[in-house]
């Protein structure tokens, strides 16, 4: 990440040129630009070749403030409209630029004062005649000339004070070295004379300052009034421009939505509704329809309001069903889908146990991130020794359990009669698992091999889950959850992560499966990529991007979700998610839209047509939909979450100790508990002890595996290197131990089998944990802490 050294800026007359680094945005950071300082204006270009034709920006120094941040950085701002964050290659170069800028600013202020007209003096009272304006202009010019002469007097007095002060200092020094005698009287007389000159000059300086201050105060009120008037006018212009931009954007989007369907393809009722909406109030369109940007929509489709006949009730429903191919049962489900009176959310369940709602506040410890990260670029994240300062006090197993934050969505899905509607809820559950990550920039603890975590909410919410770290190289965790309300969730996740300098990419590998007992529907999907930005400089922020296909393997239905990556130049809402639910024939039945950090909505598709071509020449599909209904909404964070790692209500309870849990449970992990208590130094020491203990256990396990496979001892190191070489490509090596992972470890509560529906190999819960808990028999658990 070395930066190219900028050459020393060179003055050319009144012009000052050179390279500086300018802050652009959080994505690109500082970029090298060519700056030119001339006539009180600071301009910049991408290259020197652009000076003749393209200027990237200019700031007037006459009204600008120049502030120094540190040894190489400084900021130039003119009151909020323009701000340049600049960085020089060295402190000497920065000082040269600061000196040149200050001199140019002083000269620009003088030039502006000389060129001010009567409008600047009193902008609210324009001259009524040319003669009056000339008189006021003459008055301003006379005042400025007087102020200029006073400034020159001050400068002259300053030079004289410096001159006489130096002479007085020399005389005092000489007087100290003179012995008592004939020369003493002469030296004392010389000192007296020079002291008198210094006093006279100082009095002149004081008088000049008093005159200048009196004159400036006499005219400051009028100048302040003119300045405030100019500032108010600028603010009004900015607000007007912003309003015009919003109106232009709204009209543009409305035009695109209204003109997607040609008149020859749409029915008369829809044409009359569209024309009426275009002429009427814009809020009518927003109430009935969500428009997707035809040029920028990443989902590749557009939604428009459905024909009014689809909203009719009574006997028309049967005719409508025959015309559009929608069955009566599906329409009834559509009406009851948004509010199910039998859903668990509407039932009041008295909790068996009162869970905690607070944890100790996060300590404010400073840490030099760059000193730790500079040697870790390009390495796999699980192999980097990280202090707890970058962690949050929960493990990755507990993070997986957080996917059940919105388990009610699966409860509702289990009650659905239609597999397509059930798929909508499963898709919403998929999106909801990312809602807790928007502010969670802390890294979870890497689980130790054999570590487990149970989340027993059977009496409170009707489900319980179990996680186990089944492999450490590569890190992989298995998760199994089962509910009394007819659904089972299981997943095996392995993380591939790379540190790229400015950001960290986390790519989850493995799949997630959800089965429903009543309908025998079997769904599977994968996770999207998580990116942590501004690892080195700036504020950390997280983005989710990629595509997910939620597939029903029994019926062939599919929901294609797209998580749009954040773009600095996009006009779309941030963290946007769009999706389409289709049957096995590819026919669309529902459209999903929303954001992964706030809410998701769904709309029933009544009719679809091929629309205009998109930005890449691909033809977009236009869906006529009913009014959108809310499918999922994020729960608000608990009070004071910003000081508690931004934990949700569920996350706050994950580390709460419970009796009877396994000895390998994450709640018993000492470094994690010390971090939650705010004792980070002790947590770091404990973390290093646990990691070294795990390495020792692994080396012993490898030696035993080599002896069992009849491998020579001297080949041990070679085997380890060979296994590490394929860690990122496969879970299972080609060694004789094919039934276990790279760590030669066999999971306690899960076994690796092939799923008969999807054909994927994954760790599936083999039973026995909850029975062992009931009997308090944990003899099979290893000592990992």
XYZ file of C-alpha atoms in Angstrom:
785
model
C 0.000 0.000 0.000
C 2.915 2.288 -0.613
C 1.996 5.649 -2.095
C 3.966 7.204 -4.960
C 6.170 10.004 -3.787
C 4.983 13.363 -5.058
C 7.583 15.745 -6.487
C 8.258 19.007 -4.689
C 5.748 21.671 -5.813
C 7.291 24.457 -7.858
C 6.302 28.130 -7.750
C 6.117 29.922 -11.099
C 5.521 33.604 -10.498
C 2.157 33.873 -8.744
C 1.357 30.240 -9.623
C 2.115 27.248 -7.418
C 1.856 23.706 -8.830
C 2.429 20.208 -7.552
C 1.019 16.769 -6.738
C -1.161 16.167 -3.687
C -3.354 13.289 -2.530
C -7.067 14.189 -2.374
C -9.719 12.239 -0.466
C -12.411 11.065 -2.901
C -14.713 8.626 -1.082
C -14.706 5.629 1.237
C -14.292 3.243 -1.688
C -11.263 4.784 -3.423
C -9.753 6.669 -0.484
C -6.976 9.163 -1.301
C -6.196 9.662 -4.997
C -3.213 11.459 -6.528
C -4.198 14.757 -8.215
C -2.349 17.661 -9.853
C -3.075 20.960 -8.027
C -2.561 24.471 -9.382
C -2.703 27.583 -7.162
C -3.177 30.785 -9.164
C -4.893 34.150 -8.602
C -6.375 33.058 -5.291
C -7.959 29.933 -6.816
C -6.912 26.345 -6.057
C -7.795 23.969 -8.905
C -7.045 20.305 -9.403
C -6.788 17.880 -12.293
C -6.292 14.154 -12.604
C -3.154 14.623 -14.667
C -1.048 17.526 -15.888
C -2.361 16.868 -19.382
C -5.884 17.830 -18.276
C -4.875 21.418 -17.470
C -5.723 22.575 -20.956
C -9.262 21.252 -21.165
C -10.736 19.620 -17.995
C -10.758 21.055 -14.494
C -12.068 18.665 -11.839
C -12.758 21.309 -9.214
C -11.869 24.812 -7.993
C -12.109 26.488 -4.594
C -11.824 30.227 -3.912
C -9.314 30.873 -1.141
C -10.728 34.319 -0.360
C -13.573 32.713 1.626
C -11.841 29.474 2.548
C -10.523 28.179 5.853
C -7.222 26.308 5.953
C -6.758 23.844 8.806
C -3.889 21.469 9.559
C -4.866 17.978 10.797
C -1.520 16.228 11.324
C 2.014 16.079 9.947
C 0.941 15.530 6.328
C -2.839 16.197 6.161
C -4.693 19.490 5.872
C -8.236 20.597 5.010
C -9.497 23.470 2.876
C -13.165 24.421 3.286
C -15.273 27.400 2.253
C -18.108 27.005 4.742
C -19.603 23.674 3.804
C -20.211 23.912 0.079
C -16.736 22.637 -0.768
C -14.242 20.765 1.384
C -10.937 19.323 0.210
C -9.183 16.766 2.418
C -5.592 16.811 1.178
C -2.422 14.947 2.063
C 1.171 15.781 1.161
C 3.949 13.244 0.837
C 5.951 14.809 3.674
C 5.691 17.390 6.428
C 8.095 19.763 4.610
C 5.967 19.678 1.473
C 2.809 20.237 3.493
C 4.366 23.326 5.114
C 5.291 24.689 1.684
C 1.741 24.304 0.509
C 0.323 25.851 3.697
C 2.621 28.896 3.321
C 1.697 29.311 -0.342
C -2.019 28.953 0.421
C -1.952 31.457 3.267
C -0.153 34.038 1.120
C -2.538 33.430 -1.774
C -5.510 33.752 0.559
C -4.288 37.083 1.975
C -3.753 38.424 -1.525
C -7.160 37.157 -2.661
C -8.849 38.877 0.281
C -7.169 42.178 -0.612
C -8.123 41.839 -4.265
C -11.696 41.019 -3.372
C -11.932 43.998 -1.055
C -10.679 46.301 -3.807
C -13.158 44.924 -6.342
C -16.264 44.916 -4.118
C -19.149 46.980 -5.449
C -22.021 48.665 -3.664
C -24.111 45.512 -3.854
C -21.701 43.728 -1.497
C -21.812 46.666 0.928
C -25.592 46.756 1.224
C -27.211 43.997 -0.856
C -30.708 44.625 0.480
C -30.751 48.261 -0.770
C -29.749 48.466 -4.436
C -28.836 51.944 -5.777
C -31.684 53.932 -7.206
C -29.481 55.799 -9.629
C -26.083 55.517 -11.178
C -24.854 58.520 -9.214
C -25.879 57.014 -5.858
C -24.226 53.699 -6.706
C -21.048 55.492 -7.705
C -20.981 57.412 -4.424
C -21.365 54.263 -2.363
C -18.725 52.514 -4.442
C -16.356 55.424 -3.853
C -17.038 55.204 -0.130
C -16.189 51.499 -0.073
C -13.050 52.061 -2.099
C -11.977 54.876 0.230
C -12.555 52.671 3.278
C -10.587 49.848 1.777
C -7.713 52.138 0.865
C -7.644 53.441 4.434
C -7.640 49.917 5.814
C -4.901 48.997 3.381
C -2.748 51.890 4.515
C -3.311 50.911 8.132
C -2.228 47.361 7.357
C 0.907 48.726 5.699
C 1.569 50.824 8.803
C 1.200 47.732 10.934
C 3.628 45.865 8.707
C 6.169 48.685 8.888
C 5.850 48.914 12.660
C 6.318 45.180 12.895
C 9.568 45.400 10.925
C 10.815 48.271 13.077
C 9.951 46.457 16.309
C 11.883 43.444 15.120
C 14.873 45.603 14.127
C 15.022 47.661 17.330
C 14.270 44.631 19.464
C 17.278 42.822 18.034
C 19.499 45.855 18.601
C 18.282 46.175 22.201
C 19.022 42.518 22.795
C 22.566 42.910 21.499
C 23.147 45.917 23.723
C 21.928 44.056 26.781
C 24.206 41.159 25.942
C 27.184 43.503 25.568
C 26.336 45.215 28.839
C 26.511 41.935 30.688
C 30.062 41.378 29.509
C 31.403 44.862 30.368
C 33.351 45.287 33.561
C 32.902 48.272 35.791
C 34.954 51.186 34.419
C 34.924 53.985 31.924
C 33.015 52.059 29.254
C 30.068 51.364 31.534
C 28.449 54.793 31.219
C 28.619 54.698 27.417
C 27.069 51.260 27.226
C 24.262 52.191 29.606
C 23.514 55.306 27.550
C 23.388 53.188 24.375
C 20.982 50.732 25.958
C 18.786 53.598 27.144
C 18.610 55.066 23.643
C 17.722 51.777 22.039
C 15.123 51.053 24.708
C 13.575 54.444 23.997
C 13.433 53.685 20.252
C 11.817 50.317 21.005
C 9.204 51.961 23.269
C 8.377 54.591 20.619
C 8.008 51.936 17.938
C 5.845 49.812 20.196
C 3.579 52.801 20.932
C 3.283 53.430 17.204
C 2.327 49.814 16.694
C -0.293 50.016 19.416
C -1.764 53.193 17.954
C -1.862 51.704 14.466
C -3.639 48.605 15.824
C -6.144 50.796 17.679
C -6.913 52.812 14.524
C -7.284 49.701 12.427
C -9.561 48.054 14.987
C -11.771 51.126 15.292
C -12.105 51.417 11.525
C -12.827 47.702 11.091
C -15.487 47.752 13.823
C -17.161 50.730 12.233
C -17.725 48.833 8.988
C -18.023 45.251 10.274
C -21.792 45.398 10.819
C -22.492 46.293 7.197
C -20.107 43.613 5.976
C -21.656 41.000 8.262
C -25.090 41.920 6.956
C -23.889 41.541 3.381
C -22.262 38.208 4.177
C -25.388 36.798 5.839
C -27.517 37.954 2.937
C -25.241 36.209 0.431
C -25.231 33.037 2.526
C -29.029 32.990 2.842
C -29.365 33.478 -0.882
C -26.989 30.594 -1.549
C -28.929 28.320 0.819
C -32.205 29.202 -0.908
C -30.663 28.407 -4.285
C -29.354 25.055 -3.028
C -32.776 24.113 -1.638
C -34.426 25.091 -4.916
C -31.957 23.001 -6.910
C -32.471 20.016 -4.616
C -36.243 20.268 -4.980
C -35.949 20.497 -8.754
C -33.684 17.445 -8.812
C -36.203 15.431 -6.779
C -39.049 16.483 -9.056
C -36.999 15.604 -12.111
C -36.123 12.185 -10.703
C -39.759 11.490 -9.781
C -41.030 12.509 -13.224
C -38.363 10.425 -14.911
C -39.223 7.299 -12.908
C -42.959 7.861 -13.405
C -42.408 8.295 -17.132
C -40.446 5.073 -17.362
C -43.051 3.144 -15.404
C -45.945 4.590 -17.398
C -44.356 3.935 -20.798
C -43.056 0.415 -20.261
C -46.143 -1.241 -21.759
C -47.031 -0.166 -25.315
C -50.642 0.860 -25.823
C -51.197 -2.037 -28.199
C -50.312 -4.581 -25.483
C -52.184 -3.122 -22.509
C -55.908 -3.199 -21.900
C -58.088 -0.070 -21.952
C -58.754 -0.141 -18.253
C -55.050 -0.137 -17.484
C -54.445 2.622 -20.069
C -57.033 4.870 -18.471
C -55.581 4.231 -15.018
C -52.045 4.974 -16.215
C -53.040 8.177 -17.987
C -55.031 9.310 -14.986
C -52.102 8.638 -12.706
C -49.780 10.620 -14.944
C -52.043 13.659 -14.764
C -53.066 13.333 -11.137
C -51.244 13.483 -7.858
C -48.005 11.471 -7.794
C -48.879 10.007 -4.408
C -51.649 7.943 -6.041
C -49.027 5.988 -7.959
C -46.940 5.359 -4.873
C -49.946 3.997 -2.956
C -50.901 1.451 -5.585
C -47.580 0.452 -7.081
C -43.869 0.179 -6.471
C -41.902 1.237 -9.534
C -38.537 -0.361 -10.209
C -36.058 1.751 -12.167
C -36.178 0.436 -15.725
C -32.573 1.423 -16.411
C -30.943 0.502 -13.113
C -33.042 -2.291 -11.591
C -30.624 -5.180 -11.002
C -33.439 -7.726 -10.842
C -34.210 -7.325 -14.535
C -37.947 -6.748 -14.124
C -40.457 -3.917 -13.639
C -43.723 -3.903 -11.698
C -46.823 -1.904 -12.630
C -50.307 -1.811 -11.038
C -52.546 -4.697 -11.976
C -55.771 -4.201 -13.884
C -58.615 -2.989 -11.586
C -60.623 -6.091 -12.445
C -58.171 -8.191 -10.381
C -59.266 -6.327 -7.236
C -62.971 -7.167 -7.648
C -64.593 -9.642 -5.301
C -67.600 -11.928 -5.398
C -68.630 -13.865 -8.484
C -65.987 -12.222 -10.647
C -63.273 -14.184 -8.865
C -64.117 -17.457 -10.548
C -64.051 -15.897 -13.986
C -60.803 -14.209 -13.211
C -59.271 -17.482 -12.066
C -60.187 -19.181 -15.304
C -58.744 -16.306 -17.339
C -55.398 -16.012 -15.528
C -54.875 -19.618 -14.435
C -55.025 -18.852 -10.699
C -56.985 -21.221 -8.486
C -59.551 -20.087 -5.942
C -57.617 -21.568 -3.039
C -54.547 -19.518 -3.966
C -56.539 -16.308 -4.001
C -57.998 -17.064 -0.585
C -54.510 -17.689 0.704
C -53.419 -14.347 -0.740
C -56.065 -12.566 1.291
C -55.113 -14.352 4.512
C -51.365 -14.467 3.974
C -50.612 -11.053 5.439
C -52.494 -11.673 8.706
C -52.954 -15.197 10.016
C -54.900 -15.154 13.292
C -53.474 -18.559 14.189
C -49.864 -17.528 13.677
C -47.553 -17.745 16.694
C -46.950 -14.035 16.522
C -50.548 -13.308 17.521
C -50.536 -15.707 20.479
C -49.411 -14.432 23.840
C -46.846 -16.877 25.203
C -45.773 -16.387 28.779
C -42.000 -16.934 28.922
C -40.821 -19.678 31.210
C -37.693 -17.760 32.105
C -36.971 -14.067 32.137
C -33.980 -13.498 29.889
C -31.410 -10.786 30.414
C -31.700 -7.542 28.446
C -28.273 -5.988 29.088
C -24.599 -6.934 29.092
C -21.588 -4.875 30.283
C -20.811 -1.937 28.033
C -18.050 -2.314 25.492
C -14.770 -0.782 26.797
C -13.134 1.967 24.757
C -9.682 0.527 24.089
C -7.464 2.042 21.388
C -5.508 -0.262 19.090
C -3.239 0.277 16.084
C -4.987 -1.805 13.431
C -2.383 -1.254 10.730
C 0.441 -2.648 12.861
C -1.486 -5.936 13.060
C -2.934 -6.096 9.555
C 0.031 -5.058 7.394
C 1.572 -8.538 7.558
C -1.730 -10.357 7.018
C -2.643 -9.262 3.474
C -3.581 -12.251 1.315
C -3.808 -14.720 4.206
C -6.852 -16.799 5.090
C -8.648 -15.087 7.985
C -8.843 -18.163 10.222
C -5.026 -18.392 10.226
C -4.447 -14.823 11.429
C -3.915 -14.401 15.203
C -6.372 -11.661 16.098
C -6.730 -9.956 19.493
C -10.179 -9.787 21.054
C -10.249 -6.046 20.336
C -11.657 -6.924 16.902
C -14.139 -9.481 18.236
C -17.589 -9.453 19.713
C -18.185 -11.671 22.768
C -19.980 -14.491 20.951
C -18.706 -17.367 18.823
C -19.473 -18.257 15.238
C -21.740 -21.035 16.483
C -23.848 -18.462 18.305
C -23.906 -16.331 15.163
C -25.375 -19.299 13.285
C -27.995 -19.694 16.012
C -28.945 -16.044 15.453
C -30.421 -17.107 12.111
C -33.422 -18.201 14.203
C -34.113 -14.613 15.324
C -37.214 -14.578 13.118
C -38.315 -18.195 13.542
C -41.945 -16.993 13.309
C -41.532 -16.836 9.531
C -40.959 -20.592 9.414
C -43.892 -21.109 11.794
C -46.111 -19.219 9.352
C -44.626 -21.091 6.398
C -45.537 -24.411 8.030
C -49.218 -23.326 8.064
C -49.358 -22.337 4.386
C -51.514 -24.449 2.079
C -49.742 -23.314 -1.093
C -46.099 -24.205 -1.701
C -45.588 -20.914 -3.547
C -46.756 -18.899 -0.566
C -44.633 -21.062 1.704
C -41.671 -20.251 -0.511
C -42.259 -16.519 0.055
C -41.889 -16.972 3.805
C -38.811 -19.166 3.444
C -37.256 -16.505 1.202
C -38.076 -13.809 3.766
C -36.465 -15.967 6.463
C -33.363 -16.196 4.279
C -33.145 -12.405 4.029
C -33.898 -11.840 7.729
C -30.744 -13.707 8.791
C -28.676 -10.742 7.531
C -30.603 -8.036 9.403
C -28.404 -8.310 12.501
C -25.180 -7.692 10.531
C -25.740 -4.091 9.430
C -23.970 -2.594 12.488
C -22.125 -5.713 13.682
C -18.568 -5.013 12.535
C -17.009 -7.177 15.247
C -15.605 -10.595 14.363
C -17.103 -13.616 16.157
C -14.743 -15.948 18.014
C -13.500 -18.839 15.890
C -14.932 -21.941 17.610
C -12.541 -24.551 18.926
C -12.713 -27.997 17.363
C -15.473 -29.903 19.151
C -17.063 -26.754 20.579
C -20.862 -26.863 20.740
C -23.711 -24.464 21.372
C -27.292 -25.266 22.239
C -30.227 -22.861 22.006
C -33.167 -24.439 23.797
C -36.321 -22.366 23.329
C -38.700 -25.324 23.228
C -41.016 -24.130 26.018
C -40.887 -20.471 24.977
C -40.872 -20.535 21.167
C -41.347 -24.177 20.259
C -37.881 -24.917 18.860
C -34.394 -25.875 19.936
C -31.133 -26.003 18.025
C -27.630 -27.419 18.310
C -24.379 -26.314 16.657
C -21.028 -28.090 16.624
C -17.640 -27.148 15.182
C -16.989 -30.274 13.095
C -13.743 -29.101 11.459
C -11.072 -26.523 12.181
C -8.994 -26.724 8.984
C -11.021 -25.691 7.081
C -13.340 -24.176 9.734
C -16.785 -25.718 9.374
C -19.812 -25.734 11.655
C -22.930 -27.906 11.539
C -26.300 -26.640 12.754
C -29.560 -28.467 13.394
C -32.832 -26.934 14.599
C -36.222 -28.585 14.993
C -39.591 -27.063 15.894
C -42.756 -28.460 17.381
C -44.636 -26.521 14.684
C -43.536 -28.790 11.874
C -40.222 -27.589 10.428
C -36.585 -28.610 10.596
C -33.593 -26.451 9.662
C -30.072 -27.734 9.117
C -26.950 -26.223 7.653
C -23.222 -26.751 7.344
C -21.244 -23.558 6.794
C -17.555 -23.138 6.061
C -16.085 -19.663 5.592
C -13.542 -18.698 2.948
C -12.256 -15.208 3.756
C -9.586 -13.003 2.213
C -8.118 -9.732 3.425
C -7.635 -7.405 0.444
C -6.121 -4.368 2.149
C -9.101 -1.979 2.043
C -11.822 -4.571 2.593
C -12.425 -8.088 3.835
C -14.459 -10.569 1.774
C -16.206 -13.450 3.541
C -17.575 -16.165 1.246
C -19.787 -18.732 3.040
C -19.538 -22.240 1.578
C -22.057 -25.013 2.098
C -25.826 -25.077 1.977
C -28.852 -24.552 4.199
C -31.874 -26.856 4.110
C -35.363 -26.490 5.525
C -37.929 -29.291 5.619
C -41.649 -29.077 6.453
C -43.275 -32.143 7.960
C -46.842 -31.535 6.803
C -46.178 -30.851 3.118
C -42.868 -32.760 2.769
C -41.473 -29.700 1.013
C -37.668 -29.669 1.059
C -35.945 -26.301 0.447
C -32.268 -25.523 0.050
C -30.227 -22.364 -0.549
C -26.775 -20.848 -0.038
C -25.551 -17.624 1.543
C -24.273 -14.486 -0.221
C -20.884 -12.808 0.140
C -20.317 -10.452 3.083
C -17.869 -7.579 2.609
C -16.392 -5.474 5.417
C -15.156 -2.142 4.034
C -12.615 0.390 5.353
C -10.508 -2.124 7.259
C -7.534 0.259 7.488
C -8.888 3.821 7.093
C -12.369 5.176 7.795
C -15.442 3.835 9.529
C -16.145 0.126 9.141
C -19.312 -0.770 7.261
C -20.773 -4.048 6.008
C -22.424 -4.910 2.710
C -24.133 -8.066 1.452
C -24.089 -8.852 -2.258
C -24.812 -11.768 -4.548
C -27.694 -13.985 -5.610
C -29.606 -16.748 -3.838
C -31.804 -19.452 -5.350
C -34.248 -20.896 -2.803
C -35.356 -24.158 -4.423
C -38.234 -26.462 -3.462
C -36.908 -29.875 -4.508
C -40.322 -31.549 -4.273
C -42.276 -29.187 -6.544
C -39.534 -27.468 -8.541
C -40.616 -23.994 -7.366
C -37.822 -21.441 -7.053
C -37.301 -17.972 -5.608
C -34.423 -16.047 -7.156
C -33.192 -13.334 -4.767
C -30.670 -10.658 -5.708
C -28.785 -8.630 -3.092
C -27.687 -5.465 -4.880
C -24.165 -4.320 -3.899
C -23.833 -0.780 -2.628
C -22.890 1.743 -5.316
C -21.833 5.303 -4.611
C -23.424 6.454 -7.877
C -26.684 4.517 -7.661
C -29.953 6.325 -7.008
C -31.507 3.127 -5.652
C -32.164 2.501 -1.991
C -29.195 1.040 -0.139
C -29.126 -2.679 0.809
C -31.839 -3.461 -1.713
C -33.130 -7.001 -2.224
C -35.439 -8.095 -5.040
C -36.815 -11.491 -5.922
C -39.267 -13.432 -8.075
C -41.082 -16.632 -7.071
C -41.653 -18.959 -10.014
C -43.076 -22.456 -10.442
C -41.294 -25.323 -12.183
C -42.520 -24.032 -15.560
C -40.859 -20.662 -14.958
C -44.117 -18.747 -14.504
C -43.881 -15.886 -11.972
C -46.390 -15.852 -9.114
C -44.921 -13.398 -6.578
C -42.526 -10.465 -6.620
C -40.483 -9.721 -3.484
C -38.801 -6.408 -2.707
C -37.264 -4.620 0.240
C -33.965 -4.318 2.082
C -32.023 -6.905 4.049
C -31.703 -4.605 7.081
C -35.299 -3.371 7.408
C -38.201 -5.233 5.808
C -39.464 -7.327 2.888
C -42.724 -7.042 0.991
C -44.408 -9.304 -1.551
C -46.923 -8.756 -4.342
C -49.058 -11.265 -6.220
C -48.324 -11.300 -9.968
C -51.480 -11.098 -12.060
C -49.964 -10.835 -15.518
C -46.528 -10.550 -17.099
C -45.301 -9.138 -20.392
C -41.979 -8.635 -22.083
C -40.991 -4.991 -21.824
C -38.263 -2.780 -23.242
C -34.593 -3.665 -23.376
C -32.433 -2.817 -20.372
C -29.060 -1.141 -20.174
C -27.225 -4.278 -21.382
C -29.651 -5.099 -24.151
C -31.539 -7.685 -22.080
C -35.292 -7.644 -22.328
C -36.968 -6.811 -19.017
C -40.150 -8.478 -17.858
C -43.055 -6.267 -16.769
C -45.173 -7.707 -13.952
C -48.666 -6.440 -13.205
C -49.068 -6.941 -9.456
C -51.529 -6.398 -6.663
C -50.718 -3.969 -3.884
C -47.651 -5.003 -1.891
C -48.024 -6.456 1.614
C -45.492 -6.648 4.368
C -43.855 -10.050 4.689
C -41.182 -9.380 7.325
C -40.005 -6.386 9.359
C -36.911 -6.099 11.519
C -37.374 -5.871 15.272
C -35.982 -2.674 16.844
C -32.674 -2.945 18.659
C -32.783 -2.853 22.468
C -32.090 0.402 24.272
C -28.362 1.170 24.486
C -27.438 -1.332 21.778
C -24.673 0.951 20.493
C -22.702 0.331 23.695
C -23.460 -3.424 23.684
C -21.914 -4.360 20.318
C -25.248 -3.605 18.567
C -26.614 -6.937 19.817
C -30.244 -7.782 19.167
C -32.549 -8.962 21.940
C -31.775 -12.582 21.077
C -28.005 -11.987 20.862
C -27.981 -10.474 24.356
C -29.208 -13.801 25.764
C -26.865 -16.119 23.842
C -24.032 -15.948 26.409
C -26.345 -16.136 29.414
C -25.299 -19.163 31.426
C -27.709 -22.078 31.700
C -27.517 -25.130 33.909
C -26.926 -28.531 32.349
C -25.286 -27.471 29.088
C -22.433 -29.554 27.712
C -18.852 -28.892 28.925
C -18.006 -27.923 25.339
C -20.724 -25.245 25.143
C -19.657 -21.763 24.002
C -21.098 -20.280 27.190
C -18.272 -21.976 29.114
C -15.495 -20.538 26.955
C -13.332 -18.468 29.362
C -11.830 -15.924 26.922
C -15.285 -15.107 25.590
C -16.695 -14.602 29.076
C -13.740 -12.400 30.075
C -14.253 -10.216 27.013
C -17.968 -9.792 27.758
C -17.022 -8.731 31.303
C -14.704 -6.026 29.888
C -11.419 -7.716 30.970
C -9.836 -7.691 27.531
C -6.200 -8.117 28.577
C -7.058 -11.301 30.449
C -9.234 -12.417 27.533
C -6.310 -12.034 25.103
C -4.047 -14.128 27.321
C -6.728 -16.802 27.733
C -7.389 -16.838 23.980
C -3.717 -17.514 23.247
C -3.705 -20.341 25.817
C -6.737 -22.033 24.266
C -5.345 -21.739 20.745
C -1.993 -23.230 21.763
C -3.791 -26.050 23.559
C -5.788 -26.765 20.418
C -2.603 -26.900 18.321
C -1.053 -29.378 20.727
C -4.136 -31.595 20.635
C -4.178 -31.477 16.853
C -0.512 -32.478 16.573
C -1.122 -35.429 18.884
C -4.205 -36.454 16.911
C -2.234 -36.336 13.652
C 0.492 -38.544 15.104
C -2.102 -41.083 16.207
C -3.741 -40.998 12.779
C -0.380 -41.546 11.068
C 0.375 -44.515 13.285
C -3.082 -45.942 12.601
C -2.519 -45.556 8.848
C 0.956 -47.163 9.099
C 2.679 -43.971 7.916
C 6.351 -43.402 8.884
C 7.012 -40.792 11.540
C 9.440 -38.882 9.331
C 6.643 -38.295 6.848
C 4.482 -36.532 9.351
C 5.467 -33.043 8.362
C 5.055 -33.868 4.700
C 1.546 -35.160 5.270
C 0.602 -32.006 7.164
C 1.874 -29.763 4.372
C 0.053 -31.806 1.759
C -3.201 -31.539 3.703
C -2.819 -27.809 4.241
C -2.257 -27.374 0.510
C -5.801 -28.543 -0.251
C -7.542 -27.051 2.745
C -9.347 -24.346 0.769
C -10.457 -26.704 -2.024
C -12.045 -29.657 -0.257
C -13.460 -30.807 3.053
C -12.092 -34.337 2.638
C -8.528 -35.241 1.677
C -7.290 -38.170 -0.333
C -5.548 -39.583 2.727
C -6.495 -43.033 4.090
C -8.772 -41.287 6.644
C -11.607 -40.440 4.287
C -14.355 -40.583 6.890
C -13.178 -37.479 8.714
C -12.089 -33.927 7.960
C -8.630 -32.471 7.629
C -8.283 -32.495 11.412
C -8.692 -36.311 11.656
C -11.605 -35.563 13.960
C -14.984 -37.264 14.107
C -17.877 -35.103 15.242
C -19.716 -36.053 18.437
C -23.309 -35.215 17.517
C -23.231 -35.026 13.699
C -22.285 -37.478 10.964
C -21.387 -36.745 7.368
C -23.888 -38.335 4.971
C -25.333 -37.760 1.520
C -28.704 -36.041 1.400
C -31.067 -38.186 -0.671
C -33.011 -35.147 -1.943
C -30.261 -32.713 -2.927
C -27.420 -35.173 -3.414
C -25.102 -33.025 -1.256
C -22.753 -34.316 1.427
C -23.164 -32.554 4.732
C -23.091 -33.149 8.467
C -26.527 -34.222 9.724
C -27.557 -34.487 13.358
C -27.378 -38.129 14.444
C -29.140 -37.669 17.789
C -28.172 -38.259 21.376
C -27.418 -34.729 22.593
C -30.695 -33.913 24.304
C -30.846 -37.400 25.835
C -27.323 -36.915 27.234
C -28.411 -33.579 28.671
C -31.458 -35.126 30.340
C -29.222 -37.740 32.016
C -26.335 -35.338 32.660
C -23.966 -37.770 30.922
C -21.189 -35.843 29.145
C -18.436 -38.472 29.367
C -17.921 -38.465 25.588
C -17.200 -34.714 25.465
C -13.512 -33.721 25.056
C -11.756 -31.286 27.373
C -11.313 -28.281 25.067
C -11.221 -25.460 27.640
